Short mmCIF file of C-alpha atoms in Angstrom, two decimals:
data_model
loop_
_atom_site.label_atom_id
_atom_site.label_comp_id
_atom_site.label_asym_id
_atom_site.label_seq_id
_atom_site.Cartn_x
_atom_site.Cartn_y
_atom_site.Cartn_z
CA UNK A 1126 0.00 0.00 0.00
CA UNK A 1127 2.73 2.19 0.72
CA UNK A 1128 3.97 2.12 -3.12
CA UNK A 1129 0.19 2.99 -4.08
CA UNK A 1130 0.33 5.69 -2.05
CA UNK A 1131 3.66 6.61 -3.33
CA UNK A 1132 2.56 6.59 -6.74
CA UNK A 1133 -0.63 8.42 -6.17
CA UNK A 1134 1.41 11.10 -4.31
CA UNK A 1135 3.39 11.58 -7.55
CA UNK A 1136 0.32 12.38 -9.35
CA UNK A 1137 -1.60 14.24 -7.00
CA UNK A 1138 1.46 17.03 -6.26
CA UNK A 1139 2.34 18.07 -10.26
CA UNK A 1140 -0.57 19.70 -12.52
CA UNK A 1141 -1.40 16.44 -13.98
CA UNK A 1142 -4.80 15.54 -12.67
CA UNK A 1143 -6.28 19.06 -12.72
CA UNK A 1144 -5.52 19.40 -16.41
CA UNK A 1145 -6.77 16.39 -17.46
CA UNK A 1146 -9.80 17.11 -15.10
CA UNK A 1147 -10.33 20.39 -17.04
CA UNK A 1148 -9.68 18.26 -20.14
CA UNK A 1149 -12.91 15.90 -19.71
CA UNK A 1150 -15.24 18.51 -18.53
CA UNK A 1151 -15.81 20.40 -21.69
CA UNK A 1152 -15.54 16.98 -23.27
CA UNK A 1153 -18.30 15.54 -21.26
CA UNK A 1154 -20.67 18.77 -21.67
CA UNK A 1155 -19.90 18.23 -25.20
CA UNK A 1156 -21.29 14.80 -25.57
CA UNK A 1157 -23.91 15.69 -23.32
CA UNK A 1158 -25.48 18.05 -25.66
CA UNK A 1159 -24.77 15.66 -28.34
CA UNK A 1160 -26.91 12.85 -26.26
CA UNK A 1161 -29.34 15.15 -25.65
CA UNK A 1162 -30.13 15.52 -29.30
CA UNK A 1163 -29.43 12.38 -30.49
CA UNK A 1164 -32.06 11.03 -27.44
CA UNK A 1165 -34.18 13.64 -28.50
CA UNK A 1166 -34.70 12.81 -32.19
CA UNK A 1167 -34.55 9.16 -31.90
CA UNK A 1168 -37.34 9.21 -29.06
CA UNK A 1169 -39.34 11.34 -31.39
CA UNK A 1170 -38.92 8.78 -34.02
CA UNK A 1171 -39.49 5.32 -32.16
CA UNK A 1172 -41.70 6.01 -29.60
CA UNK A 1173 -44.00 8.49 -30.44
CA UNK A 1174 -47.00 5.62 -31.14
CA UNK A 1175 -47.63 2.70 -28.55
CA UNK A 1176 -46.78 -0.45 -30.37
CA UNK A 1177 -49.77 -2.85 -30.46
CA UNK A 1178 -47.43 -6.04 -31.45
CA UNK A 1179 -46.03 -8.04 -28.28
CA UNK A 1180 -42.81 -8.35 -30.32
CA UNK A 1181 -42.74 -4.70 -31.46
CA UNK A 1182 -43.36 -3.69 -27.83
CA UNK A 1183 -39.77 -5.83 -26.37
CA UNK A 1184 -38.15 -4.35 -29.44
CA UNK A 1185 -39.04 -0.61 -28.03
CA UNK A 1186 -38.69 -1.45 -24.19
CA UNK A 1187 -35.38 -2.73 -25.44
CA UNK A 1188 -34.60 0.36 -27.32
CA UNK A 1189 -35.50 2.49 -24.71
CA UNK A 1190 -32.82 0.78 -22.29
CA UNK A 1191 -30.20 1.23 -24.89
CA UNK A 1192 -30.99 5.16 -24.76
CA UNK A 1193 -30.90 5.41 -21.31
CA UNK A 1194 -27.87 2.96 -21.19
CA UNK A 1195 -26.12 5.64 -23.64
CA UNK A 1196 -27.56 8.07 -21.44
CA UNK A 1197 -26.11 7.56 -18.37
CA UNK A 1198 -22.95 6.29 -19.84
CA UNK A 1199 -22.59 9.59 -21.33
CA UNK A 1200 -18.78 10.58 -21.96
CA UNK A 1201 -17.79 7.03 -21.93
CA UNK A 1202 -15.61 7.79 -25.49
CA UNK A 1203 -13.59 10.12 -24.15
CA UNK A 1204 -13.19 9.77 -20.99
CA UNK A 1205 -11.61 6.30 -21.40
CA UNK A 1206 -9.29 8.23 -23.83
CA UNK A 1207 -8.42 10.26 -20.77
CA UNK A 1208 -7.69 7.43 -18.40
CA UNK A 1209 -5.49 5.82 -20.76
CA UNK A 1210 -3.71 9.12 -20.67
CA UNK A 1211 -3.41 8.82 -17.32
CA UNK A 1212 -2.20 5.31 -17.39
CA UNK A 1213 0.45 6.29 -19.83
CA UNK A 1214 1.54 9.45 -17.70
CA UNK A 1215 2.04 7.29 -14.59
CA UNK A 1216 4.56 6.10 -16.08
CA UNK A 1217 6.06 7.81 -18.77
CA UNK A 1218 6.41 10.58 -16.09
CA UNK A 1219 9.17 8.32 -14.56
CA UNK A 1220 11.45 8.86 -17.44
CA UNK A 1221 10.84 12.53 -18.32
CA UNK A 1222 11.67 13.92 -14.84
CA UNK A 1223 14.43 11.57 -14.93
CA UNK A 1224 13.28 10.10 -11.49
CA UNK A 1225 13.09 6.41 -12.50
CA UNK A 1226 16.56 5.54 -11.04
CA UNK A 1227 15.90 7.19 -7.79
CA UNK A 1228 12.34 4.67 -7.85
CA UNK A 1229 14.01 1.65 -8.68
CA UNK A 1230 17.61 2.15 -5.97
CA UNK A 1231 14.75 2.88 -3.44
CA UNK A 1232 12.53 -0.22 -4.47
CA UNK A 1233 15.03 -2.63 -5.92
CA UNK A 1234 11.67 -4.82 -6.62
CA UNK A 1235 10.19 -3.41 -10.22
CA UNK A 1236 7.65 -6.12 -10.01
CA UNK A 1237 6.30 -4.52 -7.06
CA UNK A 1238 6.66 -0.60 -8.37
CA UNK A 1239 4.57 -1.88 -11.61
CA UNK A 1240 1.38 -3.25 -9.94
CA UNK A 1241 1.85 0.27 -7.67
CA UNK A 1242 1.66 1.97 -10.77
CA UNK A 1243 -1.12 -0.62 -12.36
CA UNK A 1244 -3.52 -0.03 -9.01
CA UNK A 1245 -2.14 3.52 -8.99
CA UNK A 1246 -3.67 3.85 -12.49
CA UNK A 1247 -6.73 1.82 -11.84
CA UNK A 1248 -7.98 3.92 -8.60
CA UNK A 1249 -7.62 7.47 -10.66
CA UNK A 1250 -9.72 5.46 -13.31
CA UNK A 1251 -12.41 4.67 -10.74
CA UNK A 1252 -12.36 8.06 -9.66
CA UNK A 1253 -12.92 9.44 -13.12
CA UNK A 1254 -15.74 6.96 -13.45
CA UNK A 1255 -17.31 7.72 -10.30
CA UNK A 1256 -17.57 11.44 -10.62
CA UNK A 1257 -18.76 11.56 -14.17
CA UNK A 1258 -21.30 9.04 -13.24
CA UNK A 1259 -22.67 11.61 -10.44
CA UNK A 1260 -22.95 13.88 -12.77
CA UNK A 1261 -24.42 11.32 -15.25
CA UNK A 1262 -27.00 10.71 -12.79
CA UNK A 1263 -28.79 13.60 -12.76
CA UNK A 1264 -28.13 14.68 -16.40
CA UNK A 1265 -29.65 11.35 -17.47
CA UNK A 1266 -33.01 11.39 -15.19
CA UNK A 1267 -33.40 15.25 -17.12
CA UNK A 1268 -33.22 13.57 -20.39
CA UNK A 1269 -35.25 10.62 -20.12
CA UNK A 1270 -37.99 12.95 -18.52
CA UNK A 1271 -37.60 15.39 -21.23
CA UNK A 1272 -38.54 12.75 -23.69
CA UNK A 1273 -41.44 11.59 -21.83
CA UNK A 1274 -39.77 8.01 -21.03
CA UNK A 1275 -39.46 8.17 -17.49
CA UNK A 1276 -35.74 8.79 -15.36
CA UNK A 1277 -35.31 4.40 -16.15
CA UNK A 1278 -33.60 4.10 -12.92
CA UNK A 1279 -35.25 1.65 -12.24
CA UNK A 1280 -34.04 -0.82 -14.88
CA UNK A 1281 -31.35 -3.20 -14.73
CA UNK A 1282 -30.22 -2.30 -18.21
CA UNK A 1283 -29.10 1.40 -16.75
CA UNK A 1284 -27.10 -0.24 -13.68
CA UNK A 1285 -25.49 -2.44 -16.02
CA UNK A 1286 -24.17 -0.43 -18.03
CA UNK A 1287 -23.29 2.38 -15.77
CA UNK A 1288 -21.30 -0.70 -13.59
CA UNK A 1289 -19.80 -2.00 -16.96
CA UNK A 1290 -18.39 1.46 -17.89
CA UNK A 1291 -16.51 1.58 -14.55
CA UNK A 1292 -15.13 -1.74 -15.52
CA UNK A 1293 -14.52 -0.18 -19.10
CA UNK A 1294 -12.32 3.07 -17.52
CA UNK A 1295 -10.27 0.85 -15.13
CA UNK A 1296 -9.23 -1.57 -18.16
CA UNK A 1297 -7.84 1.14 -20.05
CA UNK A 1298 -5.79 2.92 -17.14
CA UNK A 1299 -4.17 -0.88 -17.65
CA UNK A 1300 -3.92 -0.51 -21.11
CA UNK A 1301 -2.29 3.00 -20.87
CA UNK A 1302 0.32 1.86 -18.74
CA UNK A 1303 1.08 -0.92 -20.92
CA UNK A 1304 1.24 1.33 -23.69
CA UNK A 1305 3.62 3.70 -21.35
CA UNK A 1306 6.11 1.26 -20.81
CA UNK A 1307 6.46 0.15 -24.35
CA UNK A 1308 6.99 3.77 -25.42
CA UNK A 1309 9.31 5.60 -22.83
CA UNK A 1310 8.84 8.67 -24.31
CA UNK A 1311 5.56 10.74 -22.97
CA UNK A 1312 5.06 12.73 -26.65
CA UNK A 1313 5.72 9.52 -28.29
CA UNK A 1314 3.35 7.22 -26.29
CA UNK A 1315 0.60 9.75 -25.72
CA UNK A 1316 0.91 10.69 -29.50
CA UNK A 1317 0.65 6.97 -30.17
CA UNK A 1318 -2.16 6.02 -27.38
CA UNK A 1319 -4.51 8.92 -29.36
CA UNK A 1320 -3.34 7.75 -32.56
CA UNK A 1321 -4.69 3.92 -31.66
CA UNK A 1322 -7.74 5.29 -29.30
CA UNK A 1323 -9.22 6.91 -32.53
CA UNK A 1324 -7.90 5.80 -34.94
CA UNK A 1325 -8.46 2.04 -34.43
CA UNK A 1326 -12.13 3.53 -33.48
CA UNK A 1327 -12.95 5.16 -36.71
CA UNK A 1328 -10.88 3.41 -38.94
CA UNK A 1329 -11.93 0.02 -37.77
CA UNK A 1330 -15.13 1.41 -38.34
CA UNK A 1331 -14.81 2.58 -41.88
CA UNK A 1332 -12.81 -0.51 -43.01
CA UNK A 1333 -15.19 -2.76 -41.93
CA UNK A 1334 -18.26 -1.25 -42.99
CA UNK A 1335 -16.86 -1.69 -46.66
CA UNK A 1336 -15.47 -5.18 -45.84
CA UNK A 1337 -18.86 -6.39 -44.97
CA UNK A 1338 -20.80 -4.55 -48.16
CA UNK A 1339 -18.03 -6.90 -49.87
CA UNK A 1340 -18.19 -10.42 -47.95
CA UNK A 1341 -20.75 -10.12 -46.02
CA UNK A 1342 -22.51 -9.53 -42.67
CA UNK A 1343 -20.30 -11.76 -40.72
CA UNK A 1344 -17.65 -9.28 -41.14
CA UNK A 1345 -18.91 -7.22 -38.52
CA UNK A 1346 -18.40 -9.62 -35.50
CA UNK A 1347 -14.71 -8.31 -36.05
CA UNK A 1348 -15.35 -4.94 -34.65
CA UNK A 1349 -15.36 -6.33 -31.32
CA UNK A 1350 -11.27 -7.49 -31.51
CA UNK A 1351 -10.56 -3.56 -31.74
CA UNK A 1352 -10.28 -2.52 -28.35
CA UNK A 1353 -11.90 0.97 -28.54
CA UNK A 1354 -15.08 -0.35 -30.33
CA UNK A 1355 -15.05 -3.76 -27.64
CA UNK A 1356 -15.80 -1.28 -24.92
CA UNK A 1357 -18.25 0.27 -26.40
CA UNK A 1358 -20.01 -2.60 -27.47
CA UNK A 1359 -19.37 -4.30 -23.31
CA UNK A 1360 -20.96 -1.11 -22.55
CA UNK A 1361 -23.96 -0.54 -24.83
CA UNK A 1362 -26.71 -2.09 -22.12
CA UNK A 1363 -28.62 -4.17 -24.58
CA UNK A 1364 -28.00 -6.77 -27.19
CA UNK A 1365 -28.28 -4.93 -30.18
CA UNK A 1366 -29.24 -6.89 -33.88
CA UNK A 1367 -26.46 -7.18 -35.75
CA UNK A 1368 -23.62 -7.11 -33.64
CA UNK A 1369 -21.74 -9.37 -31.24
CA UNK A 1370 -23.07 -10.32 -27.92
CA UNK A 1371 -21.81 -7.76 -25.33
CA UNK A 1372 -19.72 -10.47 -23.00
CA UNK A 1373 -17.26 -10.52 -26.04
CA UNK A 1374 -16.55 -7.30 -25.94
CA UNK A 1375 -15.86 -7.65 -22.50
CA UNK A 1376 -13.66 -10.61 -22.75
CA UNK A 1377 -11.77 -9.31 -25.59
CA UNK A 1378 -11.43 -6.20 -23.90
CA UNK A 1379 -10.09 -7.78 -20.30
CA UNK A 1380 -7.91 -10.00 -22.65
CA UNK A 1381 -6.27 -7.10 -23.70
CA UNK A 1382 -5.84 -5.41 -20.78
CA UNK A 1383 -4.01 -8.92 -19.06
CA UNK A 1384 -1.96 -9.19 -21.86
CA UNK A 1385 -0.64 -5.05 -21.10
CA UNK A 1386 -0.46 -5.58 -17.59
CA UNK A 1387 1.47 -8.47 -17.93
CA UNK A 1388 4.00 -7.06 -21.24
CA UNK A 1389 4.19 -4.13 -19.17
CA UNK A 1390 5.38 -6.07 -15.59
CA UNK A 1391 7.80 -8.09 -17.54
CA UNK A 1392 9.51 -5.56 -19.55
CA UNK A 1393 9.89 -2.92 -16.62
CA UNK A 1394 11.80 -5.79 -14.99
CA UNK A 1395 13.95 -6.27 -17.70
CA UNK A 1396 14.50 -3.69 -19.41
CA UNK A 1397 17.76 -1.20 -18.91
CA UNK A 1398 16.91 2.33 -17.44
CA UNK A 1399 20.37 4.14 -17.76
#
């Protein structure tokens, strides 16, 4: 405990947290509006009549728990973004204040200063999940209301999701520091964390939408071996049509993050730090 603390210390006495605090607010406001809208329009669209079909009506009460799952997950894309960051700072940080060597003569033991820095990582993740969620909270209940739907906090589907997403932001603080390890350099590896974050996102997105208009349907069960898109889809509250069931997103997505955590562990021990 006394590393974690050590490591939390680190973080909590430079400028780091507060900036990338400031960071995800205007991000978060920014897909709230977006939410808003989207909720807005789509609840206009799909629920404005009261199905009379038993079928049509599961299809609707599931659509309704995938917009409030959205809902109340609201600034899920970026704020995992940000927590990688993090993850990638914690250690990075290390080498560009040059205070790695003074770490490791104090703590001979790297294993032990890498799963500080993992649970380091992971308990600023949780923290970033927990206060956007209070502030999803409320923000949701005012959007579900304001589309005549009712708050939903009452359904399972919200909980979920909401307890999936926390699972979501903690995997990729672990990802981040795996990604920090590999790439000493804090330009280099935050440069290249963004670069996969959205990139693998939208590209993956665009390359196989025109893969599957080629082969086929089947080509979309891929989307769930990119990490940014498996989170989304671990997240998304319902089974949607169409797309892989939401446990693989979560195993490919805890898959990854192992396979970091343990790359990461196993090169800090042996790698040189002169």
């Amino acid at each position: 405990m006394n590393l974690v603390r050590s490591e939390l210390l680190k973080i909590r006495t430079t400028s780091t947290w507060w900036i990338f605090g400031l960071i995800t607010l205007p991000l978060w406001a920014l897909t709230a509006l977006i939410n808003w809208l989207q909720t807005d329009a789509l609840a206009s669209n799909n629920f404005g009549d009261v199905p009379a079909d038993q079928a049509d009506q599961i299809q609707a009460a599931q659509s309704v728990d995938s917009l409030a799952a959205n809902v109340y997950t609201n600034g899920q894309f970026f704020g995992l973004m940000i927590v990688m960051l993090l993850g990638i700072i914690v250690v990075t940080s290390e080498f560009f204040h040059q205070t790695v060597t003074t770490t490791f003569l104090t703590v001979p033991h790297r294993t032990a200063v890498m799963l500080a820095k993992l649970a380091a990582a992971a308990i600023l993740a949780v923290l970033f999940w927990l206060v956007t969620t209070l502030f999803n909270l409320p923000f949701g209940a005012l959007v579900m209301n304001s589309v005549d739907l009712g708050s939903q906090l009452g359904s399972g589907a919200v909980w979920r999701a909401t307890a999936l997403n926390g699972l979501a932001y903690l995997l990729w603080s672990v990802l981040g520091v795996g990604i920090g390890v590999l790439i000493r350099s804090q330009i280099g590896a935050t440069v290249t964390g963004i670069l996969l974050y959205l990139g693998g996102a939208v590209g993956a997105a665009i390359a196989i939408s025109i893969l599957a208009a080629r082969w086929g349907d089947w080509i979309n069960d891929l989307q769930v071996l990119v990490p940014s898109l498996a989170s989304s889809l671990m997240v998304s509250g319902t089974e949607i049509p169409g797309n892989p069931p939401r446990w693989a997103g979560a195993v490919v997505l805890i898959g990854y993050a192992v396979v970091a955590g343990a790359i990461g562990t196993l090169t800090m021990r042996r790698r040189d730090i002169s």
